[in-house]
CSV table of C-alpha atoms in Angstrom, one decimal:
chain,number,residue,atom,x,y,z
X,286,UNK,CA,120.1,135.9,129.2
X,287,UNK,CA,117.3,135.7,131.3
X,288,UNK,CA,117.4,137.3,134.9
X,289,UNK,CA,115.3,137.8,137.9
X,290,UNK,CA,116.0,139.6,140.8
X,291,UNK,CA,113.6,138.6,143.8
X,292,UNK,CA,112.5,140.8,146.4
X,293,UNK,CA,111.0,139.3,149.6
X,294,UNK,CA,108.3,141.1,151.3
X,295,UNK,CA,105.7,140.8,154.5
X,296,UNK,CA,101.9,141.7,154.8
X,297,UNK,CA,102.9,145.2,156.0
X,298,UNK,CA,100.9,147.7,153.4
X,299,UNK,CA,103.4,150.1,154.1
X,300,UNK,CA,106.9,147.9,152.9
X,301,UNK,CA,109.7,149.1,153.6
X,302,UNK,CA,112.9,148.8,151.1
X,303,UNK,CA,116.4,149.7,151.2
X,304,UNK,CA,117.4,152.5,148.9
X,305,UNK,CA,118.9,149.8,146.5
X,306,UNK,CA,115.8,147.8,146.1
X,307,UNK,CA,114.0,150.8,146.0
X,308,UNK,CA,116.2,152.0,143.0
X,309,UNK,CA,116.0,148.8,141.2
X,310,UNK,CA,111.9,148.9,141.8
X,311,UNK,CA,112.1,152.5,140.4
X,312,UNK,CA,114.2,151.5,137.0
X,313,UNK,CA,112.3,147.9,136.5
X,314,UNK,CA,109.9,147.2,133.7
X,315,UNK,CA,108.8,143.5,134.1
X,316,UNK,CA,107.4,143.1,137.8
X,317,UNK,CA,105.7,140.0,139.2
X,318,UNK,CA,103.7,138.5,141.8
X,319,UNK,CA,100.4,137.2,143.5
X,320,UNK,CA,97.5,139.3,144.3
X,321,UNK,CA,98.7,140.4,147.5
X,322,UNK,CA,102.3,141.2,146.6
X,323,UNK,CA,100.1,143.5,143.8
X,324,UNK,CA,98.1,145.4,146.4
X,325,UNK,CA,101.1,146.0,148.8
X,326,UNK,CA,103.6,147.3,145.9
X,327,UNK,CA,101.3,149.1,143.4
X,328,UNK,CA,101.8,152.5,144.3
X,329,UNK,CA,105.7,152.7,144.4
X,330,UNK,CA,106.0,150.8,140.4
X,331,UNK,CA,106.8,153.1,137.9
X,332,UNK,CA,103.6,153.7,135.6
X,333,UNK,CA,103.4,152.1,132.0
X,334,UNK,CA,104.9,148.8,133.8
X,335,UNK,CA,103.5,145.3,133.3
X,336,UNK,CA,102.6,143.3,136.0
X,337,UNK,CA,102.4,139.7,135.5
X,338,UNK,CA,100.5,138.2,138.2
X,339,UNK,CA,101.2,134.5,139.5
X,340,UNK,CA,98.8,132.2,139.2
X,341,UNK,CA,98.2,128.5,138.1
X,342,UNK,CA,98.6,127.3,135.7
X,343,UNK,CA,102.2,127.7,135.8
X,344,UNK,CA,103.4,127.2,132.5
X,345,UNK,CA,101.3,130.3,131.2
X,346,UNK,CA,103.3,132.4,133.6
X,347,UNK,CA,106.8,131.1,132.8
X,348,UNK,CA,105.9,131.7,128.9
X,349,UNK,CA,105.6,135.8,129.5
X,350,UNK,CA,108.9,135.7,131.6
X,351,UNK,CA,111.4,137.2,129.3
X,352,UNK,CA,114.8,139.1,129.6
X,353,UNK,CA,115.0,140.6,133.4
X,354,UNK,CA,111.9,140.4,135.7
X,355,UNK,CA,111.2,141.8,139.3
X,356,UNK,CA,109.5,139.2,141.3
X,357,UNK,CA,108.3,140.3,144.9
X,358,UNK,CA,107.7,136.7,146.6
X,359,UNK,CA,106.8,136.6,150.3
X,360,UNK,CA,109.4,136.0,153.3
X,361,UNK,CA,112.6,134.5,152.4
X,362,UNK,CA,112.2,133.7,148.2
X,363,UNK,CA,114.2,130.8,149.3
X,364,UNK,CA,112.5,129.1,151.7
X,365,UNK,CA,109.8,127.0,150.3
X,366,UNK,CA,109.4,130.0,148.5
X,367,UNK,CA,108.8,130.7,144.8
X,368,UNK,CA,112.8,131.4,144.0
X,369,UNK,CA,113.1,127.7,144.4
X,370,UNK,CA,110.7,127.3,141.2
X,371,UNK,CA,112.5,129.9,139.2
X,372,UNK,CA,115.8,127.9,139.9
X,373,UNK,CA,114.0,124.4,138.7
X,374,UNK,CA,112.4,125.9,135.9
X,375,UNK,CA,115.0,128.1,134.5
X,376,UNK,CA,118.1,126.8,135.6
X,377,UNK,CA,120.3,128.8,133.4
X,378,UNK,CA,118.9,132.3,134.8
X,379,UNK,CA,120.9,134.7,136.7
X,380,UNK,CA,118.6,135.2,139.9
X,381,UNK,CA,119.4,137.7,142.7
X,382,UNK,CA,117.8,137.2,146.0
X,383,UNK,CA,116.9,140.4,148.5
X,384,UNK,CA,115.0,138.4,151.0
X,385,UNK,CA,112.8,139.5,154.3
X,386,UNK,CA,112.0,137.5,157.2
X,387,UNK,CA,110.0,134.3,156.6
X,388,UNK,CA,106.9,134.1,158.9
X,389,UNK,CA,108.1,131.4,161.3
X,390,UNK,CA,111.1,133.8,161.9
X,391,UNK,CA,108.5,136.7,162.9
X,392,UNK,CA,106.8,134.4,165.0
X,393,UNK,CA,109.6,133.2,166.8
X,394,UNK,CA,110.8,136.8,167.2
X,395,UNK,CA,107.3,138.0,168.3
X,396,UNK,CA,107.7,135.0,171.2
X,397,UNK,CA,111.4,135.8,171.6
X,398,UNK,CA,112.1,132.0,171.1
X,399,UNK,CA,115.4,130.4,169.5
X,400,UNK,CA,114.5,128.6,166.5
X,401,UNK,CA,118.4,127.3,165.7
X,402,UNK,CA,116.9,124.3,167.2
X,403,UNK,CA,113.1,124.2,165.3
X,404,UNK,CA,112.7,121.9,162.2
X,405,UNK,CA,110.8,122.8,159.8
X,406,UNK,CA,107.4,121.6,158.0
X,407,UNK,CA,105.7,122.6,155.2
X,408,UNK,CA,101.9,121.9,154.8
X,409,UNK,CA,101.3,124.6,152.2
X,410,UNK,CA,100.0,122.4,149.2
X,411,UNK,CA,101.9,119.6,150.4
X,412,UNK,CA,100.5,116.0,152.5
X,413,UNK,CA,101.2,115.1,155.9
X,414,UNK,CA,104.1,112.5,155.3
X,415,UNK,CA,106.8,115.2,156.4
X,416,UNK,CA,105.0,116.1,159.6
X,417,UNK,CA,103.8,112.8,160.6
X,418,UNK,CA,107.3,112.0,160.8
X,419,UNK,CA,108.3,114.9,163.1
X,420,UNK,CA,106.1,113.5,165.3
X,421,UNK,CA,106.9,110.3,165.3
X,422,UNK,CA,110.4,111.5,166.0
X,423,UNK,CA,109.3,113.2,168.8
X,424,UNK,CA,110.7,116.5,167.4
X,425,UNK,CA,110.8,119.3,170.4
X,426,UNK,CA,109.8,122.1,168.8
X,427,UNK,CA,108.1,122.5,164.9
X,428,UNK,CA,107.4,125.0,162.6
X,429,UNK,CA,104.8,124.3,160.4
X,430,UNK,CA,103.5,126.4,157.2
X,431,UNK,CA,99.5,125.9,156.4
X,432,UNK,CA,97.2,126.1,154.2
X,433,UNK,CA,93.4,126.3,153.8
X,434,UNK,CA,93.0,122.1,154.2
X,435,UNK,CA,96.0,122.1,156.9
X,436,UNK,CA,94.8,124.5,159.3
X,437,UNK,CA,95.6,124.8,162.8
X,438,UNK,CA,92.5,123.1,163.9
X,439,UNK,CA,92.9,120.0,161.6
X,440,UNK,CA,96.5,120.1,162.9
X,441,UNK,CA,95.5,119.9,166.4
X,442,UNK,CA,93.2,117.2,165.1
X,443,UNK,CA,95.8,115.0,164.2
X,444,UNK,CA,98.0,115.5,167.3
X,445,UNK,CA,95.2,114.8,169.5
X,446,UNK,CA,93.9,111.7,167.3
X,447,UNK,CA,97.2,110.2,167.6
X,448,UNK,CA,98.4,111.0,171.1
X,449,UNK,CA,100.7,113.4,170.8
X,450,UNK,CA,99.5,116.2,172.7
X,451,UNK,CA,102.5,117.3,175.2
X,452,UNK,CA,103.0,120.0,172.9
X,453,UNK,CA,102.4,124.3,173.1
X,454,UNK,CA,100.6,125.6,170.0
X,455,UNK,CA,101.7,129.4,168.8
X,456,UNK,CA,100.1,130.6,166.0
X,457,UNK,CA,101.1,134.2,164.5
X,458,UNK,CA,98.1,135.2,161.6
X,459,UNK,CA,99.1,138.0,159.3
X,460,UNK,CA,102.7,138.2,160.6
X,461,UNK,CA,104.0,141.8,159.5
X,462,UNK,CA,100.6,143.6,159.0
X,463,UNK,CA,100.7,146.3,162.1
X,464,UNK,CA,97.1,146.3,161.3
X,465,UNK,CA,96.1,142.4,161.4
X,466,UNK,CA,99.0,140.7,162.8
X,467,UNK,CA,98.4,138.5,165.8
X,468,UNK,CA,99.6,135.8,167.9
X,469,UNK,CA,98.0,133.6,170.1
X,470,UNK,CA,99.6,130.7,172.6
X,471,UNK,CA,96.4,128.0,172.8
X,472,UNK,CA,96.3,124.8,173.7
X,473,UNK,CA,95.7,121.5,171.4
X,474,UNK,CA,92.2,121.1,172.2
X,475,UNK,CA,91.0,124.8,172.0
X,476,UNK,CA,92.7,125.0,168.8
X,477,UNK,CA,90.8,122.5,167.4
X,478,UNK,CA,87.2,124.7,167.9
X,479,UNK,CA,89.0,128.3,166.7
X,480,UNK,CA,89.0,129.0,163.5
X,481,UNK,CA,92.6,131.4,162.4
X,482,UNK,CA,92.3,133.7,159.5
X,483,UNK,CA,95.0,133.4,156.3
X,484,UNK,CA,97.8,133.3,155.7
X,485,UNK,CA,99.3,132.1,159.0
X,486,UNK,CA,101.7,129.7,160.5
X,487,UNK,CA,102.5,128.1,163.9
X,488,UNK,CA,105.1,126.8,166.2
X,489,UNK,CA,104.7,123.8,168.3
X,490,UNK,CA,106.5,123.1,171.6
X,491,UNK,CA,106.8,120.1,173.1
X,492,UNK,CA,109.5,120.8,175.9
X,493,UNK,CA,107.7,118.2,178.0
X,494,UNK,CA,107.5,115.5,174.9
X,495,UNK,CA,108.8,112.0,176.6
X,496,UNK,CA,111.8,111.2,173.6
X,497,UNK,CA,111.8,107.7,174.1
X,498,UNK,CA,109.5,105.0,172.0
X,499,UNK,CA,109.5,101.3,172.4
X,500,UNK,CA,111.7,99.1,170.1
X,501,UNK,CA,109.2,96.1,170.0
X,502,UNK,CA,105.7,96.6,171.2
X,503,UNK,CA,104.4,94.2,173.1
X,504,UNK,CA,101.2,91.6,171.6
X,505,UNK,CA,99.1,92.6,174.5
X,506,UNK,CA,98.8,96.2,173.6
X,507,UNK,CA,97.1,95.6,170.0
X,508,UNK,CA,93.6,95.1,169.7
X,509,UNK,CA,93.3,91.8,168.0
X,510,UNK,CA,90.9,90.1,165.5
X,511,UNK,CA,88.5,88.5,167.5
X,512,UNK,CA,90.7,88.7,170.3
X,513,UNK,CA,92.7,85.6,168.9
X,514,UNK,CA,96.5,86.0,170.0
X,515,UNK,CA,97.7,83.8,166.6
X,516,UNK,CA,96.1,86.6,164.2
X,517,UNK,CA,99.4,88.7,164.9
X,518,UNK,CA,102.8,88.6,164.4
X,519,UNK,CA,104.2,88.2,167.6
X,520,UNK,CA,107.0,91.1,168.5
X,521,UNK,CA,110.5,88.8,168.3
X,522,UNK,CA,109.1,87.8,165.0
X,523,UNK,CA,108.1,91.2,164.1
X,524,UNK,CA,111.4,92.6,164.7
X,525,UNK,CA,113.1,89.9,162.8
X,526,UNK,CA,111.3,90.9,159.9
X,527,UNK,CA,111.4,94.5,159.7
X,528,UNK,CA,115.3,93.5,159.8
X,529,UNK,CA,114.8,91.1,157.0
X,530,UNK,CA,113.4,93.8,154.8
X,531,UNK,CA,116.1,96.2,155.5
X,532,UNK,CA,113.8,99.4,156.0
X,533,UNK,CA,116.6,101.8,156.9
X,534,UNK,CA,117.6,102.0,153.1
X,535,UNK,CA,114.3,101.4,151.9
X,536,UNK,CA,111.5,104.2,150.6
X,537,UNK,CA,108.3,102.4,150.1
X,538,UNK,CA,107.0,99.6,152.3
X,539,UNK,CA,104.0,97.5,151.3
X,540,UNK,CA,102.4,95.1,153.9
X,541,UNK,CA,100.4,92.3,152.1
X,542,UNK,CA,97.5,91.1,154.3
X,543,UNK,CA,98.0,93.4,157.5
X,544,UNK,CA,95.2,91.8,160.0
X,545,UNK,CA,95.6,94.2,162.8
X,546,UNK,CA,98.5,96.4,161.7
X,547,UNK,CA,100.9,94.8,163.6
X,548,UNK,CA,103.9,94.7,161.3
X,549,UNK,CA,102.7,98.4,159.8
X,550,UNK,CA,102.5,100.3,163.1
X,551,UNK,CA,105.8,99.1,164.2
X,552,UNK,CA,107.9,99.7,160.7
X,553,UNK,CA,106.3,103.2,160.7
X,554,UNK,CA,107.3,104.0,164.4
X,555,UNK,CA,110.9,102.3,163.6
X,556,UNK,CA,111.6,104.0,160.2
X,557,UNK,CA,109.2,106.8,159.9
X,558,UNK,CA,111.0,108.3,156.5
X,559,UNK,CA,109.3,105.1,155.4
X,560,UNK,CA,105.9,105.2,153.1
X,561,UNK,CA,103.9,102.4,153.8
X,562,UNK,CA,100.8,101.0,152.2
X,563,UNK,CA,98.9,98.4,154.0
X,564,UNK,CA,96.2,95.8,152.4
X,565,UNK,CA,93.8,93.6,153.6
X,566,UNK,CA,91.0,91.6,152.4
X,567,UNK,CA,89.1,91.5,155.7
X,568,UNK,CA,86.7,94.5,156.1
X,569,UNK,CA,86.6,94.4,159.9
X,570,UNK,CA,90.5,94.9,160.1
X,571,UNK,CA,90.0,98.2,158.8
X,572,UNK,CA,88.7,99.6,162.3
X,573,UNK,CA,91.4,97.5,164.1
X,574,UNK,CA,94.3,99.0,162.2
X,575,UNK,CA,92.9,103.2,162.6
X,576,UNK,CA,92.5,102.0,166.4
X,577,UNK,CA,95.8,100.5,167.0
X,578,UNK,CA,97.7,103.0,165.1
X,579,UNK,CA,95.8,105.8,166.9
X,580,UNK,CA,97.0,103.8,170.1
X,581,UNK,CA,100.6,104.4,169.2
X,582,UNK,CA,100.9,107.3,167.6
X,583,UNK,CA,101.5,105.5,164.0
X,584,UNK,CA,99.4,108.6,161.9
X,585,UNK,CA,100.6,108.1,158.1
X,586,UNK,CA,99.8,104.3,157.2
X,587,UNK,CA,97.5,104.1,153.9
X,588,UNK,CA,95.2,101.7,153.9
X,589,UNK,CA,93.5,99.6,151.2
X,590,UNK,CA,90.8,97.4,151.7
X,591,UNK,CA,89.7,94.6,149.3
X,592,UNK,CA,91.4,91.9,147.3
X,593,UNK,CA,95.0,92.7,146.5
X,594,UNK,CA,94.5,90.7,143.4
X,595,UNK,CA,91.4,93.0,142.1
X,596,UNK,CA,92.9,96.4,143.3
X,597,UNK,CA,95.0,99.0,141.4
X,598,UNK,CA,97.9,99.0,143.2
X,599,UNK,CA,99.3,102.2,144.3
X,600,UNK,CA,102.7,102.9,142.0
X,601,UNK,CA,103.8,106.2,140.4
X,602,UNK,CA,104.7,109.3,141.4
X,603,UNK,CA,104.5,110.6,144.4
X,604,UNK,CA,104.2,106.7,145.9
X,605,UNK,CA,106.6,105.8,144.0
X,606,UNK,CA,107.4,101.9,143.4
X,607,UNK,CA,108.3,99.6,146.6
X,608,UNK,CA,111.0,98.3,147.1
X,609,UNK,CA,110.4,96.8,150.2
X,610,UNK,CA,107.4,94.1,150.5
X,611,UNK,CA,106.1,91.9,153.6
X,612,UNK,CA,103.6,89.1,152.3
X,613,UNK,CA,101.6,88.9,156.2
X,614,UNK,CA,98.6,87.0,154.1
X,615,UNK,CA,98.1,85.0,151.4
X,616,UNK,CA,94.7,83.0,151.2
X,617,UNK,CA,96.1,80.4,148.9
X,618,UNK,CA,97.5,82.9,146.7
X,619,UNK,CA,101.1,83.4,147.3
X,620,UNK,CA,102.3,82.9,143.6
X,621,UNK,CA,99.4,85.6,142.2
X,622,UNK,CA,100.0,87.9,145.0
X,623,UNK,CA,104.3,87.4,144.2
X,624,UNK,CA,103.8,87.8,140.2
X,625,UNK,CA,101.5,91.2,140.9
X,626,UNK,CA,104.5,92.8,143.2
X,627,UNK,CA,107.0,91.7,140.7
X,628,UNK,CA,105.0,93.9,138.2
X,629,UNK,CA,105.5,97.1,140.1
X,630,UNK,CA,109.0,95.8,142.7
X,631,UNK,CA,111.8,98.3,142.5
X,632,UNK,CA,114.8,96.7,140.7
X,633,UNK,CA,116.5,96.3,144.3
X,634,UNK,CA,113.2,95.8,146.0
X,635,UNK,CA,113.2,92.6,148.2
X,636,UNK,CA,110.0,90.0,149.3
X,637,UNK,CA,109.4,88.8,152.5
X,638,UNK,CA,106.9,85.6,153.9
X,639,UNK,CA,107.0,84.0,157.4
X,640,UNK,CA,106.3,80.3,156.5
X,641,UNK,CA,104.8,78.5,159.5
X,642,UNK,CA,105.9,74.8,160.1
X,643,UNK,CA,102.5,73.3,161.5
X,644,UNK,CA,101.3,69.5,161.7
X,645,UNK,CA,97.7,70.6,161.8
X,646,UNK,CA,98.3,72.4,158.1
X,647,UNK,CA,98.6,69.6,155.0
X,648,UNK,CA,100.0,72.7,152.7
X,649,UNK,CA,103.6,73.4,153.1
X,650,UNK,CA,104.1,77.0,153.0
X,651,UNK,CA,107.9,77.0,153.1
X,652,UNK,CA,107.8,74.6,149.9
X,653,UNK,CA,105.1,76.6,148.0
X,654,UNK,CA,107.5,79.6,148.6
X,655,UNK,CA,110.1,77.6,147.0
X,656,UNK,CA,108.2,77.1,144.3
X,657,UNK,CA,106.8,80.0,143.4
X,658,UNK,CA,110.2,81.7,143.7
X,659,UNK,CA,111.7,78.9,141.0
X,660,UNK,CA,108.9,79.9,138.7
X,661,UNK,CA,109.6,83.7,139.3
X,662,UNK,CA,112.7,83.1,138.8
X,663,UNK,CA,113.9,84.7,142.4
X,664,UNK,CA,117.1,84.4,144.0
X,665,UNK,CA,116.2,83.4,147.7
X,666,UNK,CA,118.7,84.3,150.8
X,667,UNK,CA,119.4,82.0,153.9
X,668,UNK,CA,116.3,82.0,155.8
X,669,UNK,CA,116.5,82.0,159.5
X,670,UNK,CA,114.2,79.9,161.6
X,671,UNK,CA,113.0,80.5,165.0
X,672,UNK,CA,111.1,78.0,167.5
X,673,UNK,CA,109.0,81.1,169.7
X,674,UNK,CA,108.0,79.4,173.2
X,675,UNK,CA,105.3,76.9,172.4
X,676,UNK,CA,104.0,78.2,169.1
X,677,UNK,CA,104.8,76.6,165.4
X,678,UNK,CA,108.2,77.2,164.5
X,679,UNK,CA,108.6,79.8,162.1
X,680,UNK,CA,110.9,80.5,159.1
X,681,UNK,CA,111.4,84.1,157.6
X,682,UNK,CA,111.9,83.7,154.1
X,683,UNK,CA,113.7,86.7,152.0
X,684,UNK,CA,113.6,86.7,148.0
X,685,UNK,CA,114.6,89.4,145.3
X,686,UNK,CA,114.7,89.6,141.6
């Protein structure tokens, strides 16, 4: 049967190891790790020993693991840390855990700060998604992990593009080396010009971060297309339709001609678990929609310019299908646009159109959307209609599979 017994260590060159880790380190024969773990251990592994060292690919490492292997892993092995691949990969294995303090724990010790209260991020090898959303969330205090592309400084970046800069940045480098370590308290916009050697980690505190965010922004606040008020949804309707799509339960939002990124912003300040993809056709939207969301603090909205028709839409792991689509624009090409989403819609994934009711328009909307749904075979829920002070009166139409 295949066992591993994981050791957690810190940068310190000089580790230091109970005398039952030491005696299991003394009678082991398989050991693994990175570089690093390799320079800090060497001298106290028995000689003749092999050392497999941990690199990608993967695969080739998992292929030498056989019988029972010492793995030294840094920090906690169980926090983001590499016992968590050993328990995907070999789920049968027998795995025994010594762990050390993760780094966010020895930076919040080194700043005597509670961190029962800190939710953690992890930016090592991963995208922003998870982080955006903190923010969005108006989380108090953050933990992050980083990496070479998610630094500090490109952190900082992106809390200061956005608007969200009521926060304290700590950031502890070589936590555990005696030699290296150090922490420095700096703020958002000297972070962004310092430059923090690896590895290191950081803890933001926003005790002055205002909790509240507006349920509805108001139509005044976006900057429009051509400053025309009827190239937006306006915010009654907006919230109508976020509750027509049902984004609570939903995963993957797609936002089908999103002019100035009205709809968007606000379903990704609402439901920011959400992962939305916005398209538009119009190339001068494209500034609108990095400006507005940068006016709200919307970070995390993927854009894609050009005709949804032509593009290759964005399905498959990690994006995943939608299940969750809002049809803002259609250019005379609603059935297209419906029979392209219904290529790549989740089975439970729902449609959504605002059909305008206008005198000046010879086209129907509401009865092409009947149509095309027939065709498509689409089962279509009550709509609701609403008459919005002097403007066309609108119907929000709802369709699924």
């Amino acid at each position: 049967m295949q066992r591993f017994i994981v050791i957690g260590i810190t940068d310190n060159p000089k580790p230091w190891f109970s005398p039952e880790v030491l005696e299991i380190i003394k009678n082991g024969k398989v050991f693994s790790g990175g570089k690093r773990h390799h320079e800090i251990v060497a001298s106290l592994l028995p000689v003749n020993t092999e050392w497999i060292n941990i690199a990608v690919p993967l695969d080739a490492v998992f292929k030498r693991y056989h019988d029972e292997v010492v793995v030294f892993a840094s920090g906690d092995p169980l926090f983001f840390g590499f016992a968590n691949t050993l328990r995907r990969e070999f789920p049968d294995a027998a795995i025994t855990i010594y762990p050390s303090f993760n780094s966010l724990q020895m930076l919040a010790h080194r700043l005597v700060m509670s961190y029962h209260d800190m939710r953690i991020v992890s930016l090592t090898g991963r995208p922003w998604p998870e982080f955006d959303r903190a923010l969005i969330e108006k989380v108090g205090k953050i933990g992050v992990l980083t990496d070479k592309e998610h630094t500090p400084a490109a952190i900082a970046q992106r809390m200061l593009d956005y608007g969200y800069t009521s926060y304290n940045m700590y950031v502890g480098e070589h936590l555990g080396n005696p030699q290296l370590e150090k922490v420095t308290t700096i703020s958002l916009e000297e972070a962004v010009r310092r430059e923090f050697s690896m590895p290191n980690c950081m803890i933001l505190d926003g005790k002055t971060v205002e909790h509240t965010k507006p349920y509805g922004i108001p139509d005044s606040a976006f900057v429009l297309l051509d400053g025309r008020e009827k190239m937006i949804t306006k915010m009654p309707i907006r919230l109508l339709t976020l509750q027509a799509l049902d984004l609570p339960k939903r995963r993957v939002f797609w936002d089908i001609g999103f002019c100035t990124g009205s709809v968007s912003i606000e379903a990704r300040l609402q439901f920011p678990h959400l992962q939305i993809e916005a398209f538009e056709i119009r190339p001068e939207c494209e500034a609108i929609i990095h400006e507005n969301a940068c006016r709200f603090g919307a970070p995390g909205i993927n854009i894609h310019m050009g005709d949804f028709l032509q593009a290759t839409v964005p399905v498959g792991s990690p994006t995943g299908s939608p299940d969750a689509v809002f049809i803002g624009g259609h250019g005379g090409h609603l059935k297209e646009i419906m029979a392209k989403v219904l290529t790549v819609l989740a089975p439970d994934g729902i449609i959504v159109f605002n059909s305008v009711t206008s005198p000046k328009v010879p086209t129907n909307s509401r009865q092409l959307w009947d149509e095309v749904c027939e065709e498509l075979g689409l089962h279509q829920e009550e709509p609701l209609r609403i008459h919005l002070n002097d403007y066309n009166p609108i119907e929000i139409l709802k369709a699924h599979r």
